[in-house]
């Protein structure tokens, strides 16, 4: 719950910064309203979206429990994981926990958060109750769908729902009428719903200062929008209305659920009413919101993981499955198939239903199976002995079992610093067949800080002495246990690490290796990527030389300048790591951007596309045919970012033709993009012309659409 709320807070904060930097001074008030409302909703919806693995920039989640549920292991001491071996397995691949009890801290944070939610919920309900009581307990006048509720005192007028709260005795007739017109616009545009939504967001984001600032921006924009609509009335003069605002503004504010004449907003409202209207060409700013949201989803959302690795599945065949629900005593049900025997374990309070709750063993581990008659047999390992009684009929068998741990083994493990002194731990070590020599091997490799939860996934995945040494020989001399588990689960070996290093990642980290392997990136793909995409570090084109050396003093002699160029080249040649393009590399793989895709654009004249251009074009489905269609229509100098904007707004040649049929012969693509973004459709223009709005330029219709908000 806490990560979700924090993620929502981050999105809301980023949207607020985006809005303040680019949009809050624009006079497209209706469009700003849509942005403010949409961002509030997206902040809570986006964290719930699951991203396909190929589109996510997050590393594939590789907890030990995941490894144990998706792989099977081929050795004597192996398991096939059906479920988590224990509830502690969720923490197996995490870093060593700090001394602070994080679980306890998280519990207190959760309690504190919900306490705040409860307080703000009560506050919200109290405000709503007071407003409703005030609306229906005081004298009122019905004016069509509006209810004008008479108030007393010095509080400023406000509206809530279809109720307008005002003290008529305070104002002259002209001011009174202008106030009513103002509040009626609030009600017609259903601004109460905006404020209610903002209050609900505050309930769940009460700790986030940017949520409070967001509500303030929303309220400000509603007032700007209402003022602009009111000034369109023929009966309202700007100077007269502004004077009325000065008369009405009062320091006694109404409740926050209402639209009102907030005195602190008065100066901003007056400035905005006199501000120059935004040019339609600034509409491009709004387009950045979509890639911002996509970026958040791709960077932070949990990727949908299909499987860890085809190699792992191919290499690891099973033996026992481990399940903590298996009790030390109960009933067994077995099936023999070829050289294996699958045994299901059920405690006395469970009924056999054929479900998998057991383990698969090698048949030759058992001797003297009672075939056709009652008998006893046993399976003995270092951790203890499983005694069975019952009989087999053909390849089926059933009976009773009882597990007896070996106390000397438990004591030896305790001497090694590994406490398994409970039924759960002893049985898990029995099923995985963790031997004393295995723990000693781990210690010999430098892993002295061992415990039960660290050993289980290592033994389950058969992380052997030979495997550990090979990984260390590959350059990871200090690799931790938390990385060995995903390494083995994904099939990362010395050959793969060497291949990645030869491809340019000389200082690659274990986490980066895991990410590359999970994405299916190998040395060949990296080589293809570097040869297909202009790598600025490796090739050092002339434009980069100039950029890096632009601070060169003009008075330097030519020899010194040449030395600086050579120095820059050597610096880039010596640094073969591709760190600056790591994200591009992964994005190329996720989006399947290959030579064919890049060359298809080169064939139509796009020879110098940047990595970001290629990623954006592939993500939005921009094709060479799409670019060629515009070029054939006369738009010959289209850049990659323009193609992306056109595709993002789904602008087609047929749409452009509709605008031209309306008389806009010299229409440019930026105008079409702006019209599409604001909903200024050909149908809207026709309707406006039928009403007498005959304008020659498309941007004027866009401005009209923004004002009307229809």
GROMACS .gro file of N, CA and C in nm, residues 250-351:
model
  306
  250UNK      N    1  -1.333   3.912   0.017
  250UNK     CA    2  -1.338   3.929   0.163
  250UNK      C    3  -1.237   3.838   0.228
  251UNK      N    4  -1.185   3.876   0.342
  251UNK     CA    5  -1.086   3.791   0.409
  251UNK      C    6  -1.148   3.669   0.476
  252UNK      N    7  -1.280   3.665   0.490
  252UNK     CA    8  -1.345   3.551   0.556
  252UNK      C    9  -1.380   3.449   0.448
  253UNK      N   10  -1.297   3.347   0.436
  253UNK     CA   11  -1.314   3.252   0.325
  253UNK      C   12  -1.423   3.150   0.358
  254UNK      N   13  -1.497   3.105   0.255
  254UNK     CA   14  -1.592   2.996   0.275
  254UNK      C   15  -1.518   2.863   0.287
  255UNK      N   16  -1.596   2.755   0.296
  255UNK     CA   17  -1.536   2.622   0.306
  255UNK      C   18  -1.467   2.586   0.176
  256UNK      N   19  -1.367   2.496   0.184
  256UNK     CA   20  -1.283   2.467   0.068
  256UNK      C   21  -1.354   2.387  -0.039
  257UNK      N   22  -1.472   2.331  -0.009
  257UNK     CA   23  -1.546   2.256  -0.110
  257UNK      C   24  -1.620   2.346  -0.207
  258UNK      N   25  -1.618   2.477  -0.183
  258UNK     CA   26  -1.698   2.569  -0.264
  258UNK      C   27  -1.610   2.647  -0.361
  259UNK      N   28  -1.671   2.690  -0.473
  259UNK     CA   29  -1.607   2.790  -0.558
  259UNK      C   30  -1.635   2.925  -0.494
  260UNK      N   31  -1.533   3.010  -0.483
  260UNK     CA   32  -1.552   3.130  -0.403
  260UNK      C   33  -1.460   3.242  -0.447
  261UNK      N   34  -1.482   3.359  -0.389
  261UNK     CA   35  -1.402   3.479  -0.416
  261UNK      C   36  -1.288   3.487  -0.316
  262UNK      N   37  -1.189   3.402  -0.336
  262UNK     CA   38  -1.074   3.397  -0.247
  262UNK      C   39  -0.990   3.523  -0.267
  263UNK      N   40  -0.968   3.596  -0.160
  263UNK     CA   41  -0.897   3.723  -0.170
  263UNK      C   42  -0.753   3.704  -0.219
  264UNK      N   43  -0.689   3.593  -0.180
  264UNK     CA   44  -0.551   3.570  -0.221
  264UNK      C   45  -0.539   3.545  -0.370
  265UNK      N   46  -0.651   3.509  -0.435
  265UNK     CA   47  -0.650   3.485  -0.579
  265UNK      C   48  -0.680   3.611  -0.659
  266UNK      N   49  -0.725   3.715  -0.593
  266UNK     CA   50  -0.778   3.831  -0.663
  266UNK      C   51  -0.674   3.893  -0.756
  267UNK      N   52  -0.551   3.911  -0.707
  267UNK     CA   53  -0.448   3.974  -0.790
  267UNK      C   54  -0.419   3.890  -0.914
  268UNK      N   55  -0.408   3.758  -0.896
  268UNK     CA   56  -0.382   3.670  -1.009
  268UNK      C   57  -0.495   3.677  -1.111
  269UNK      N   58  -0.618   3.683  -1.063
  269UNK     CA   59  -0.733   3.688  -1.153
  269UNK      C   60  -0.733   3.817  -1.235
  270UNK      N   61  -0.701   3.926  -1.170
  270UNK     CA   62  -0.696   4.054  -1.241
  270UNK      C   63  -0.585   4.054  -1.345
  271UNK      N   64  -0.470   3.998  -1.308
  271UNK     CA   65  -0.360   3.991  -1.403
  271UNK      C   66  -0.394   3.901  -1.521
  272UNK      N   67  -0.457   3.788  -1.494
  272UNK     CA   68  -0.490   3.694  -1.601
  272UNK      C   69  -0.595   3.752  -1.695
  273UNK      N   70  -0.689   3.831  -1.641
  273UNK     CA   71  -0.791   3.891  -1.727
  273UNK      C   72  -0.729   3.991  -1.824
  274UNK      N   73  -0.619   4.052  -1.784
  274UNK     CA   74  -0.555   4.152  -1.869
  274UNK      C   75  -0.436   4.094  -1.947
  275UNK      N   76  -0.410   3.965  -1.928
  275UNK     CA   77  -0.296   3.903  -1.996
  275UNK      C   78  -0.327   3.882  -2.143
  276UNK      N   79  -0.220   3.878  -2.221
  276UNK     CA   80  -0.233   3.850  -2.364
  276UNK      C   81  -0.273   3.705  -2.383
  277UNK      N   82  -0.368   3.683  -2.475
  277UNK     CA   83  -0.415   3.548  -2.500
  277UNK      C   84  -0.301   3.464  -2.559
  278UNK      N   85  -0.295   3.339  -2.516
  278UNK     CA   86  -0.189   3.250  -2.563
  278UNK      C   87  -0.204   3.222  -2.712
  279UNK      N   88  -0.090   3.215  -2.779
  279UNK     CA   89  -0.089   3.182  -2.921
  279UNK      C   90  -0.111   3.033  -2.938
  280UNK      N   91  -0.185   2.999  -3.040
  280UNK     CA   92  -0.217   2.857  -3.062
  280UNK      C   93  -0.091   2.775  -3.088
  281UNK      N   94   0.016   2.840  -3.133
  281UNK     CA   95   0.139   2.767  -3.161
  281UNK      C   96   0.206   2.716  -3.033
  282UNK      N   97   0.163   2.765  -2.918
  282UNK     CA   98   0.219   2.714  -2.792
  282UNK      C   99   0.149   2.587  -2.746
  283UNK      N  100   0.055   2.538  -2.827
  283UNK     CA  101  -0.020   2.418  -2.788
  283UNK      C  102   0.071   2.296  -2.781
  284UNK      N  103   0.189   2.305  -2.847
  284UNK     CA  104   0.282   2.192  -2.849
  284UNK      C  105   0.324   2.151  -2.708
  285UNK      N  106   0.317   2.245  -2.613
  285UNK     CA  107   0.360   2.214  -2.476
  285UNK      C  108   0.278   2.099  -2.416
  286UNK      N  109   0.151   2.094  -2.454
  286UNK     CA  110   0.063   1.993  -2.395
  286UNK      C  111   0.099   1.852  -2.440
  287UNK      N  112   0.167   1.843  -2.556
  287UNK     CA  113   0.200   1.710  -2.608
  287UNK      C  114   0.302   1.638  -2.521
  288UNK      N  115   0.379   1.713  -2.443
  288UNK     CA  116   0.482   1.651  -2.362
  288UNK      C  117   0.423   1.572  -2.244
  289UNK      N  118   0.296   1.593  -2.215
  289UNK     CA  119   0.236   1.522  -2.103
  289UNK      C  120   0.228   1.372  -2.130
  290UNK      N  121   0.194   1.335  -2.254
  290UNK     CA  122   0.182   1.193  -2.288
  290UNK      C  123   0.314   1.118  -2.272
  291UNK      N  124   0.424   1.165  -2.332
  291UNK     CA  125   0.550   1.093  -2.310
  291UNK      C  126   0.594   1.093  -2.164
  292UNK      N  127   0.556   1.198  -2.088
  292UNK     CA  128   0.589   1.199  -1.945
  292UNK      C  129   0.521   1.085  -1.873
  293UNK      N  130   0.392   1.063  -1.904
  293UNK     CA  131   0.320   0.954  -1.840
  293UNK      C  132   0.374   0.817  -1.884
  294UNK      N  133   0.404   0.807  -2.013
  294UNK     CA  134   0.459   0.681  -2.065
  294UNK      C  135   0.593   0.652  -1.998
  295UNK      N  136   0.672   0.757  -1.979
  295UNK     CA  137   0.802   0.741  -1.914
  295UNK      C  138   0.786   0.687  -1.773
  296UNK      N  139   0.691   0.741  -1.698
  296UNK     CA  140   0.667   0.693  -1.562
  296UNK      C  141   0.629   0.546  -1.561
  297UNK      N  142   0.539   0.509  -1.652
  297UNK     CA  143   0.494   0.369  -1.657
  297UNK      C  144   0.610   0.277  -1.690
  298UNK      N  145   0.690   0.315  -1.789
  298UNK     CA  146   0.800   0.228  -1.833
  298UNK      C  147   0.912   0.221  -1.730
  299UNK      N  148   0.934   0.330  -1.658
  299UNK     CA  149   1.045   0.333  -1.562
  299UNK      C  150   1.012   0.266  -1.429
  300UNK      N  151   0.889   0.284  -1.382
  300UNK     CA  152   0.858   0.244  -1.245
  300UNK      C  153   0.761   0.128  -1.231
  301UNK      N  154   0.675   0.106  -1.330
  301UNK     CA  155   0.574   0.002  -1.313
  301UNK      C  156   0.635  -0.137  -1.322
  302UNK      N  157   0.571  -0.229  -1.250
  302UNK     CA  158   0.618  -0.367  -1.246
  302UNK      C  159   0.601  -0.432  -1.382
  303UNK      N  160   0.708  -0.486  -1.441
  303UNK     CA  161   0.692  -0.554  -1.570
  303UNK      C  162   0.624  -0.689  -1.553
  304UNK      N  163   0.548  -0.729  -1.655
  304UNK     CA  164   0.485  -0.860  -1.654
  304UNK      C  165   0.589  -0.961  -1.698
  305UNK      N  166   0.625  -1.047  -1.607
  305UNK     CA  167   0.731  -1.142  -1.635
  305UNK      C  168   0.671  -1.271  -1.686
  306UNK      N  169   0.718  -1.317  -1.803
  306UNK     CA  170   0.667  -1.442  -1.860
  306UNK      C  171   0.744  -1.561  -1.805
  307UNK      N  172   0.873  -1.555  -1.814
  307UNK     CA  173   0.954  -1.662  -1.760
  307UNK      C  174   1.095  -1.610  -1.739
  308UNK      N  175   1.171  -1.676  -1.656
  308UNK     CA  176   1.304  -1.626  -1.627
  308UNK      C  177   1.399  -1.653  -1.741
  309UNK      N  178   1.401  -1.772  -1.794
  309UNK     CA  179   1.495  -1.802  -1.901
  309UNK      C  180   1.464  -1.936  -1.961
  310UNK      N  181   1.469  -1.941  -2.095
  310UNK     CA  182   1.446  -2.068  -2.162
  310UNK      C  183   1.558  -2.166  -2.130
  311UNK      N  184   1.680  -2.113  -2.115
  311UNK     CA  185   1.793  -2.199  -2.084
  311UNK      C  186   1.776  -2.267  -1.949
  312UNK      N  187   1.723  -2.190  -1.852
  312UNK     CA  188   1.705  -2.248  -1.718
  312UNK      C  189   1.606  -2.363  -1.724
  313UNK      N  190   1.496  -2.343  -1.795
  313UNK     CA  191   1.394  -2.447  -1.804
  313UNK      C  192   1.449  -2.571  -1.875
  314UNK      N  193   1.537  -2.547  -1.975
  314UNK     CA  194   1.588  -2.658  -2.052
  314UNK      C  195   1.689  -2.739  -1.970
  315UNK      N  196   1.768  -2.670  -1.887
  315UNK     CA  197   1.878  -2.736  -1.817
  315UNK      C  198   1.836  -2.803  -1.688
  316UNK      N  199   1.732  -2.748  -1.623
  316UNK     CA  200   1.706  -2.794  -1.487
  316UNK      C  201   1.583  -2.882  -1.483
  317UNK      N  202   1.603  -3.006  -1.457
  317UNK     CA  203   1.495  -3.102  -1.441
  317UNK      C  204   1.484  -3.133  -1.294
  318UNK      N  205   1.372  -3.179  -1.256
  318UNK     CA  206   1.343  -3.174  -1.115
  318UNK      C  207   1.374  -3.299  -1.040
  319UNK      N  208   1.379  -3.270  -0.910
  319UNK     CA  209   1.361  -3.374  -0.811
  319UNK      C  210   1.256  -3.324  -0.716
  320UNK      N  211   1.279  -3.311  -0.586
  320UNK     CA  212   1.168  -3.286  -0.497
  320UNK      C  213   1.112  -3.146  -0.504
  321UNK      N  214   0.984  -3.134  -0.485
  321UNK     CA  215   0.920  -3.004  -0.468
  321UNK      C  216   0.908  -2.977  -0.320
  322UNK      N  217   0.930  -2.853  -0.282
  322UNK     CA  218   0.928  -2.820  -0.140
  322UNK      C  219   0.810  -2.731  -0.109
  323UNK      N  220   0.742  -2.762  -0.001
  323UNK     CA  221   0.626  -2.684   0.037
  323UNK      C  222   0.616  -2.681   0.187
  324UNK      N  223   0.611  -2.563   0.244
  324UNK     CA  224   0.610  -2.552   0.390
  324UNK      C  225   0.482  -2.604   0.452
  325UNK      N  226   0.379  -2.630   0.370
  325UNK     CA  227   0.256  -2.683   0.427
  325UNK      C  228   0.269  -2.831   0.462
  326UNK      N  229   0.379  -2.894   0.418
  326UNK     CA  230   0.400  -3.035   0.451
  326UNK      C  231   0.433  -3.047   0.600
  327UNK      N  232   0.353  -3.122   0.670
  327UNK     CA  233   0.376  -3.144   0.813
  327UNK      C  234   0.474  -3.259   0.832
  328UNK      N  235   0.524  -3.271   0.954
  328UNK     CA  236   0.621  -3.376   0.981
  328UNK      C  237   0.557  -3.515   0.988
  329UNK      N  238   0.425  -3.520   0.990
  329UNK     CA  239   0.357  -3.650   0.998
  329UNK      C  240   0.223  -3.640   0.928
  330UNK      N  241   0.186  -3.747   0.856
  330UNK     CA  242   0.058  -3.746   0.786
  330UNK      C  243   0.047  -3.859   0.687
  331UNK      N  244  -0.031  -3.837   0.580
  331UNK     CA  245  -0.056  -3.938   0.477
  331UNK      C  246   0.024  -3.908   0.351
  332UNK      N  247   0.062  -4.015   0.280
  332UNK     CA  248   0.132  -3.995   0.152
  332UNK      C  249   0.058  -4.068   0.041
  333UNK      N  250   0.070  -4.012  -0.078
  333UNK     CA  251   0.010  -4.069  -0.199
  333UNK      C  252   0.116  -4.059  -0.308
  334UNK      N  253   0.151  -4.171  -0.371
  334UNK     CA  254   0.264  -4.172  -0.463
  334UNK      C  255   0.225  -4.227  -0.600
  335UNK      N  256   0.298  -4.179  -0.701
  335UNK     CA  257   0.284  -4.228  -0.838
  335UNK      C  258   0.423  -4.249  -0.896
  336UNK      N  259   0.447  -4.371  -0.946
  336UNK     CA  260   0.577  -4.403  -1.007
  336UNK      C  261   0.566  -4.380  -1.157
  337UNK      N  262   0.662  -4.305  -1.213
  337UNK     CA  263   0.665  -4.280  -1.357
  337UNK      C  264   0.809  -4.288  -1.403
  338UNK      N  265   0.838  -4.394  -1.481
  338UNK     CA  266   0.973  -4.421  -1.529
  338UNK      C  267   1.069  -4.431  -1.411
  339UNK      N  268   1.173  -4.343  -1.408
  339UNK     CA  269   1.272  -4.355  -1.301
  339UNK      C  270   1.247  -4.257  -1.187
  340UNK      N  271   1.127  -4.201  -1.181
  340UNK     CA  272   1.095  -4.103  -1.077
  340UNK      C  273   0.972  -4.148  -0.999
  341UNK      N  274   0.962  -4.096  -0.880
  341UNK     CA  275   0.844  -4.122  -0.798
  341UNK      C  276   0.798  -3.989  -0.738
  342UNK      N  277   0.673  -3.955  -0.765
  342UNK     CA  278   0.615  -3.832  -0.711
  342UNK      C  279   0.532  -3.867  -0.588
  343UNK      N  280   0.563  -3.801  -0.479
  343UNK     CA  281   0.493  -3.829  -0.353
  343UNK      C  282   0.423  -3.702  -0.306
  344UNK      N  283   0.292  -3.714  -0.285
  344UNK     CA  284   0.213  -3.605  -0.230
  344UNK      C  285   0.198  -3.626  -0.079
  345UNK      N  286   0.214  -3.516  -0.005
  345UNK     CA  287   0.207  -3.522   0.141
  345UNK      C  288   0.085  -3.445   0.190
  346UNK      N  289   0.007  -3.510   0.275
  346UNK     CA  290  -0.111  -3.446   0.333
  346UNK      C  291  -0.113  -3.472   0.483
  347UNK      N  292  -0.138  -3.364   0.557
  347UNK     CA  293  -0.150  -3.380   0.702
  347UNK      C  294  -0.283  -3.446   0.734
  348UNK      N  295  -0.302  -3.485   0.860
  348UNK     CA  296  -0.422  -3.558   0.898
  348UNK      C  297  -0.549  -3.478   0.881
  349UNK      N  298  -0.540  -3.345   0.886
  349UNK     CA  299  -0.660  -3.263   0.874
  349UNK      C  300  -0.687  -3.224   0.729
  350UNK      N  301  -0.611  -3.279   0.633
  350UNK     CA  302  -0.633  -3.252   0.492
  350UNK      C  303  -0.679  -3.379   0.422
  351UNK      N  304  -0.754  -3.361   0.313
  351UNK     CA  305  -0.798  -3.472   0.231
  351UNK      C  306  -0.721  -3.473   0.101
   0.00000   0.00000   0.00000
